[in-house]
Amino acid sequence: MTVRAKKFTPEVLLSAPRRSAAVPNPAGTLAVFTVSTYSFETHSKTSEIRVLDLKNGQSRVITDDLNAREPIWLGKDNVLLWLKGEEKGTTILQAADVDDLQYAPETVTVFNGSLSNPKVVHLGSDTFALAFTGLATPDGELYNPETAKKPHSTGKVYSSLFVRQWDAYVTENKSTIWYTTLNVHKRMQVNTTSFINALKGHSFQLESPVPPFGGAGDFDISKNGIVFVAKDPKLDPANHTKTDLYYIPLQTFTESQAPSPQIVKTGNLKGYSGSPIFSPDSKSVVFTRMKSDQYESDKTRLLLVPDITDLTNVQEFFETKDGEGKWDLKPEGVTFSKDGSELYVTAEENGRGKLFKLPASPRHASDLPTAIVSDGSVTDARMLPDGKLLISSNSLVDNSTYSILDPSKASEISTVSSVSKSGKAFGLSQDQVDEFWYEGAEDYSVHAWVLKPSNFDKSKKYPLAYLIHGGPQGAWNESWSTRWNPAVFAEQGYVVVTPNPTGSSGYGMAFQNGIRNNWGGRPYVDLVKGFEYIEANFPYVDTSRAVALGASYGGYMVNWIQGHDLGRKFKALVTHDGVFSTLNQYSSEELFFPHHDFAGTLWENRENYEKWDPARHLKNWATPHLIIHNELDYRLPIGEGLAPFNVLQTKGIPSKFLTFPDENHWVLKPENSLVWHQEVLAWINKYSGIEQEQEELRQGVTKLRI
């Protein structure tokens, strides 16, 4: 299950097992998860559904079918259900008893289209409700791209926004929630005659999950029906973020047409809704909601509908009269305790993904939540029958850990299974990780992570790799990444520093919101001061050999740095899918983003866009620069990468351009990602002097062998 290597390389990172969150069975004895690996020797992927014994930490394979995915417990004995993609665009629902694997998995039914995000709930006796998500055609039927009629022309005509989003052009087919029932009296049988589109046949068109990233967290089911979030159909989706929570009451899940969705009104909170979850008794719902309908990174508020039959009663946790809210963090995932009296909530704080505990009623939640897990980043928490929690998490040196925690004894957490055994299999350890705070541009402190090489020697000096995160409302956390992993750079021989300047999330909303209409202001000064702090306080860092890298907003900042004094401090720069000119923001898709961050439209506040435009400072560009930009990046179209490369080449500055026609804002395909790492590392190693050191080391080894 682990990749053995003496050194952590891009190949090790990309071929290492990637595990999903672990989901316990009803008895709390087993947990199911998926794991995938990639081999650069065979250029192929493997995928498994595995079951973990929570007592001894041993796991076993349930199926290694490459097309099997998204397993869920049926809630009866130890029966697993999962989806399997088949030829001609169909989806099979399969089942197996994990205690009796001598027989092949049973095919329960076949759906004529692609489905995902399965959810199941026991309705009573031998009947279960099933729900899935999948695209629906304009007439409300399940969409199958393999059997759909192909047009004779490739022309696309639009008369409203969106035209395209993230990495695809918007089509007439919309995401929807489907429901049916499963009977297990004698054999499993899905009621295929009542496979219902929950959002069909109403006077207004709703879409859920919300594209492009909506998934299982956008809806929940219980014996009382379905709750889900959807964009407000009356608002332009490119200029507004508003998504509402809706409730569909269902009694049997065999209703031939779902009742009209009932909206949950939240007063002055008009932004994104998310993470709806029913209480254990199915009577109440907790969800999150933002205030602004043009700010995608606004603070999420935690809300409760105490009685799902009375949607007029919505209560906010930690509400204050000024509307700002007492809790200055952004709650994300929510889990109820077994008896429904407490909530366990994940939220970023000071560079970590913590797990907090609080009462399940706003009326009892007078004190701010207490963090019961503060190390690494919690990605998922599931309740066990004995009141303990099964926690899925990761860190800067461990890509997946499953642990069990007794919430009443928060200091006692036991690891059930870790992919990398605390990083030892990869040559990594927690000893490499450090952090520091320094004085920022104004009267506040800035936090930064440090990752040193595994063979670190404090008597030596190492070049600096200064990594700048995207967002800009994001953060470098104590968490694992397969795209921007600080350990990959550290193992090349850098001391890696990942600062969280103004705009970073998890340090309070005032700090995050300080970046509005200030893109190249406070954040830039924070980065300058961070560099100066490293120069003055880290004797083992050679800042004369420093390199800087960033993606998205981080790419913008690298372009901004290139045109300012800090740019002359670096030997080389790397911009991945960054912003060349802020005046080009209207070539993007989600226009609410520049409207918020630059305080208005381009025609009303052009001076704001121009003030922070990297292209205004092209005359100062001089540092060798690698530009990476992908064809399917519709958030920042490829012209934002070609333009700076053309400038660099015209000015005679050493430069290189890398593009992937089949990748979006991210590089996700393993073979492409390997090329990305090879090009990036070769570029910075050349200018930092590490390439020469590696060559001298190789020559020394060769001479010794001779």
mmCIF file with all atom_site columns, C-alpha atoms in Angstrom, residues 430-510:
data_model
loop_
_atom_site.group_PDB
_atom_site.id
_atom_site.type_symbol
_atom_site.label_atom_id
_atom_site.label_alt_id
_atom_site.label_comp_id
_atom_site.label_asym_id
_atom_site.label_entity_id
_atom_site.label_seq_id
_atom_site.pdbx_PDB_ins_code
_atom_site.Cartn_x
_atom_site.Cartn_y
_atom_site.Cartn_z
_atom_site.occupancy
_atom_site.B_iso_or_equiv
_atom_site.pdbx_formal_charge
_atom_site.auth_seq_id
_atom_site.auth_comp_id
_atom_site.auth_asym_id
_atom_site.auth_atom_id
_atom_site.pdbx_PDB_model_num
ATOM 1  C CA . GLN A 1 430 ? 7.759   15.957 11.154 1.00 0.00 ? 430 GLN A CA 1
ATOM 2  C CA . ASP A 1 431 ? 11.258  17.147 12.107 1.00 0.00 ? 431 ASP A CA 1
ATOM 3  C CA . GLN A 1 432 ? 11.418  18.890 8.721  1.00 0.00 ? 432 GLN A CA 1
ATOM 4  C CA . VAL A 1 433 ? 8.408   21.074 9.509  1.00 0.00 ? 433 VAL A CA 1
ATOM 5  C CA . ASP A 1 434 ? 8.608   24.404 11.291 1.00 0.00 ? 434 ASP A CA 1
ATOM 6  C CA . GLU A 1 435 ? 6.648   27.652 11.370 1.00 0.00 ? 435 GLU A CA 1
ATOM 7  C CA . PHE A 1 436 ? 7.202   31.282 12.291 1.00 0.00 ? 436 PHE A CA 1
ATOM 8  C CA . TRP A 1 437 ? 5.377   34.601 12.622 1.00 0.00 ? 437 TRP A CA 1
ATOM 9  C CA . TYR A 1 438 ? 6.731   37.964 11.521 1.00 0.00 ? 438 TYR A CA 1
ATOM 10 C CA . GLU A 1 439 ? 5.616   41.591 11.393 1.00 0.00 ? 439 GLU A CA 1
ATOM 11 C CA . GLY A 1 440 ? 3.547   42.365 8.296  1.00 0.00 ? 440 GLY A CA 1
ATOM 12 C CA . ALA A 1 441 ? 2.959   45.525 6.299  1.00 0.00 ? 441 ALA A CA 1
ATOM 13 C CA . GLU A 1 442 ? 0.893   47.075 9.077  1.00 0.00 ? 442 GLU A CA 1
ATOM 14 C CA . ASP A 1 443 ? 0.072   46.349 12.717 1.00 0.00 ? 443 ASP A CA 1
ATOM 15 C CA . TYR A 1 444 ? -0.404  42.590 12.383 1.00 0.00 ? 444 TYR A CA 1
ATOM 16 C CA . SER A 1 445 ? 1.646   39.400 12.218 1.00 0.00 ? 445 SER A CA 1
ATOM 17 C CA . VAL A 1 446 ? 1.988   37.059 9.255  1.00 0.00 ? 446 VAL A CA 1
ATOM 18 C CA . HIS A 1 447 ? 2.306   33.293 9.570  1.00 0.00 ? 447 HIS A CA 1
ATOM 19 C CA . ALA A 1 448 ? 4.550   31.088 7.420  1.00 0.00 ? 448 ALA A CA 1
ATOM 20 C CA . TRP A 1 449 ? 5.416   27.403 7.199  1.00 0.00 ? 449 TRP A CA 1
ATOM 21 C CA . VAL A 1 450 ? 8.971   26.129 6.718  1.00 0.00 ? 450 VAL A CA 1
ATOM 22 C CA . LEU A 1 451 ? 9.905   22.764 5.251  1.00 0.00 ? 451 LEU A CA 1
ATOM 23 C CA . LYS A 1 452 ? 13.554  21.723 5.309  1.00 0.00 ? 452 LYS A CA 1
ATOM 24 C CA . PRO A 1 453 ? 15.281  18.912 3.386  1.00 0.00 ? 453 PRO A CA 1
ATOM 25 C CA . SER A 1 454 ? 15.127  15.518 5.102  1.00 0.00 ? 454 SER A CA 1
ATOM 26 C CA . ASN A 1 455 ? 18.952  15.508 5.271  1.00 0.00 ? 455 ASN A CA 1
ATOM 27 C CA . PHE A 1 456 ? 19.039  19.032 6.701  1.00 0.00 ? 456 PHE A CA 1
ATOM 28 C CA . ASP A 1 457 ? 22.308  20.171 8.243  1.00 0.00 ? 457 ASP A CA 1
ATOM 29 C CA . LYS A 1 458 ? 22.050  23.479 10.117 1.00 0.00 ? 458 LYS A CA 1
ATOM 30 C CA . SER A 1 459 ? 25.726  24.183 9.469  1.00 0.00 ? 459 SER A CA 1
ATOM 31 C CA . LYS A 1 460 ? 25.058  24.355 5.715  1.00 0.00 ? 460 LYS A CA 1
ATOM 32 C CA . LYS A 1 461 ? 23.247  26.949 3.623  1.00 0.00 ? 461 LYS A CA 1
ATOM 33 C CA . TYR A 1 462 ? 20.331  26.095 1.347  1.00 0.00 ? 462 TYR A CA 1
ATOM 34 C CA . PRO A 1 463 ? 18.687  28.177 -1.379 1.00 0.00 ? 463 PRO A CA 1
ATOM 35 C CA . LEU A 1 464 ? 15.217  29.518 -0.629 1.00 0.00 ? 464 LEU A CA 1
ATOM 36 C CA . ALA A 1 465 ? 12.085  28.380 -2.459 1.00 0.00 ? 465 ALA A CA 1
ATOM 37 C CA . TYR A 1 466 ? 9.426   31.029 -1.772 1.00 0.00 ? 466 TYR A CA 1
ATOM 38 C CA . LEU A 1 467 ? 5.993   29.601 -2.580 1.00 0.00 ? 467 LEU A CA 1
ATOM 39 C CA . ILE A 1 468 ? 3.016   31.963 -2.983 1.00 0.00 ? 468 ILE A CA 1
ATOM 40 C CA . HIS A 1 469 ? -0.481  30.507 -2.735 1.00 0.00 ? 469 HIS A CA 1
ATOM 41 C CA . GLY A 1 470 ? -3.484  31.143 -4.948 1.00 0.00 ? 470 GLY A CA 1
ATOM 42 C CA . GLY A 1 471 ? -6.968  32.261 -4.129 1.00 0.00 ? 471 GLY A CA 1
ATOM 43 C CA . PRO A 1 472 ? -6.114  34.923 -3.160 1.00 0.00 ? 472 PRO A CA 1
ATOM 44 C CA . GLN A 1 473 ? -8.443  33.975 -0.301 1.00 0.00 ? 473 GLN A CA 1
ATOM 45 C CA . GLY A 1 474 ? -6.641  30.716 0.425  1.00 0.00 ? 474 GLY A CA 1
ATOM 46 C CA . ALA A 1 475 ? -3.767  29.531 2.578  1.00 0.00 ? 475 ALA A CA 1
ATOM 47 C CA . TRP A 1 476 ? -0.830  27.200 2.910  1.00 0.00 ? 476 TRP A CA 1
ATOM 48 C CA . ASN A 1 477 ? -2.015  24.764 5.563  1.00 0.00 ? 477 ASN A CA 1
ATOM 49 C CA . GLU A 1 478 ? -0.419  21.849 7.362  1.00 0.00 ? 478 GLU A CA 1
ATOM 50 C CA . SER A 1 479 ? -1.863  19.550 4.727  1.00 0.00 ? 479 SER A CA 1
ATOM 51 C CA . TRP A 1 480 ? -0.912  17.257 1.865  1.00 0.00 ? 480 TRP A CA 1
ATOM 52 C CA . SER A 1 481 ? -1.069  18.223 -1.789 1.00 0.00 ? 481 SER A CA 1
ATOM 53 C CA . THR A 1 482 ? -0.416  16.302 -4.987 1.00 0.00 ? 482 THR A CA 1
ATOM 54 C CA . ARG A 1 483 ? -0.108  19.492 -7.050 1.00 0.00 ? 483 ARG A CA 1
ATOM 55 C CA . TRP A 1 484 ? 1.915   21.952 -4.962 1.00 0.00 ? 484 TRP A CA 1
ATOM 56 C CA . ASN A 1 485 ? 3.681   19.849 -2.365 1.00 0.00 ? 485 ASN A CA 1
ATOM 57 C CA . PRO A 1 486 ? 6.392   21.744 -0.440 1.00 0.00 ? 486 PRO A CA 1
ATOM 58 C CA . ALA A 1 487 ? 8.204   18.483 0.357  1.00 0.00 ? 487 ALA A CA 1
ATOM 59 C CA . VAL A 1 488 ? 8.993   17.941 -3.342 1.00 0.00 ? 488 VAL A CA 1
ATOM 60 C CA . PHE A 1 489 ? 10.903  21.222 -3.409 1.00 0.00 ? 489 PHE A CA 1
ATOM 61 C CA . ALA A 1 490 ? 12.549  20.598 -0.032 1.00 0.00 ? 490 ALA A CA 1
ATOM 62 C CA . GLU A 1 491 ? 13.891  17.247 -1.178 1.00 0.00 ? 491 GLU A CA 1
ATOM 63 C CA . GLN A 1 492 ? 15.575  18.945 -4.125 1.00 0.00 ? 492 GLN A CA 1
ATOM 64 C CA . GLY A 1 493 ? 17.702  20.808 -1.583 1.00 0.00 ? 493 GLY A CA 1
ATOM 65 C CA . TYR A 1 494 ? 15.693  23.953 -0.807 1.00 0.00 ? 494 TYR A CA 1
ATOM 66 C CA . VAL A 1 495 ? 14.464  25.418 2.412  1.00 0.00 ? 495 VAL A CA 1
ATOM 67 C CA . VAL A 1 496 ? 10.848  26.015 1.463  1.00 0.00 ? 496 VAL A CA 1
ATOM 68 C CA . VAL A 1 497 ? 8.919   28.904 2.997  1.00 0.00 ? 497 VAL A CA 1
ATOM 69 C CA . THR A 1 498 ? 5.185   29.188 2.373  1.00 0.00 ? 498 THR A CA 1
ATOM 70 C CA . PRO A 1 499 ? 3.918   32.527 3.747  1.00 0.00 ? 499 PRO A CA 1
ATOM 71 C CA . ASN A 1 500 ? 0.261   33.373 4.340  1.00 0.00 ? 500 ASN A CA 1
ATOM 72 C CA . PRO A 1 501 ? 0.123   37.132 3.639  1.00 0.00 ? 501 PRO A CA 1
ATOM 73 C CA . THR A 1 502 ? -2.855  39.489 3.664  1.00 0.00 ? 502 THR A CA 1
ATOM 74 C CA . GLY A 1 503 ? -5.802  37.806 1.978  1.00 0.00 ? 503 GLY A CA 1
ATOM 75 C CA . SER A 1 504 ? -5.067  34.387 3.441  1.00 0.00 ? 504 SER A CA 1
ATOM 76 C CA . SER A 1 505 ? -7.959  32.475 4.980  1.00 0.00 ? 505 SER A CA 1
ATOM 77 C CA . GLY A 1 506 ? -7.991  31.084 8.511  1.00 0.00 ? 506 GLY A CA 1
ATOM 78 C CA . TYR A 1 507 ? -6.567  34.170 10.225 1.00 0.00 ? 507 TYR A CA 1
ATOM 79 C CA . GLY A 1 508 ? -9.781  36.128 10.719 1.00 0.00 ? 508 GLY A CA 1
ATOM 80 C CA . MET A 1 509 ? -11.961 37.931 8.208  1.00 0.00 ? 509 MET A CA 1
ATOM 81 C CA . ALA A 1 510 ? -10.338 41.343 8.670  1.00 0.00 ? 510 ALA A CA 1
#
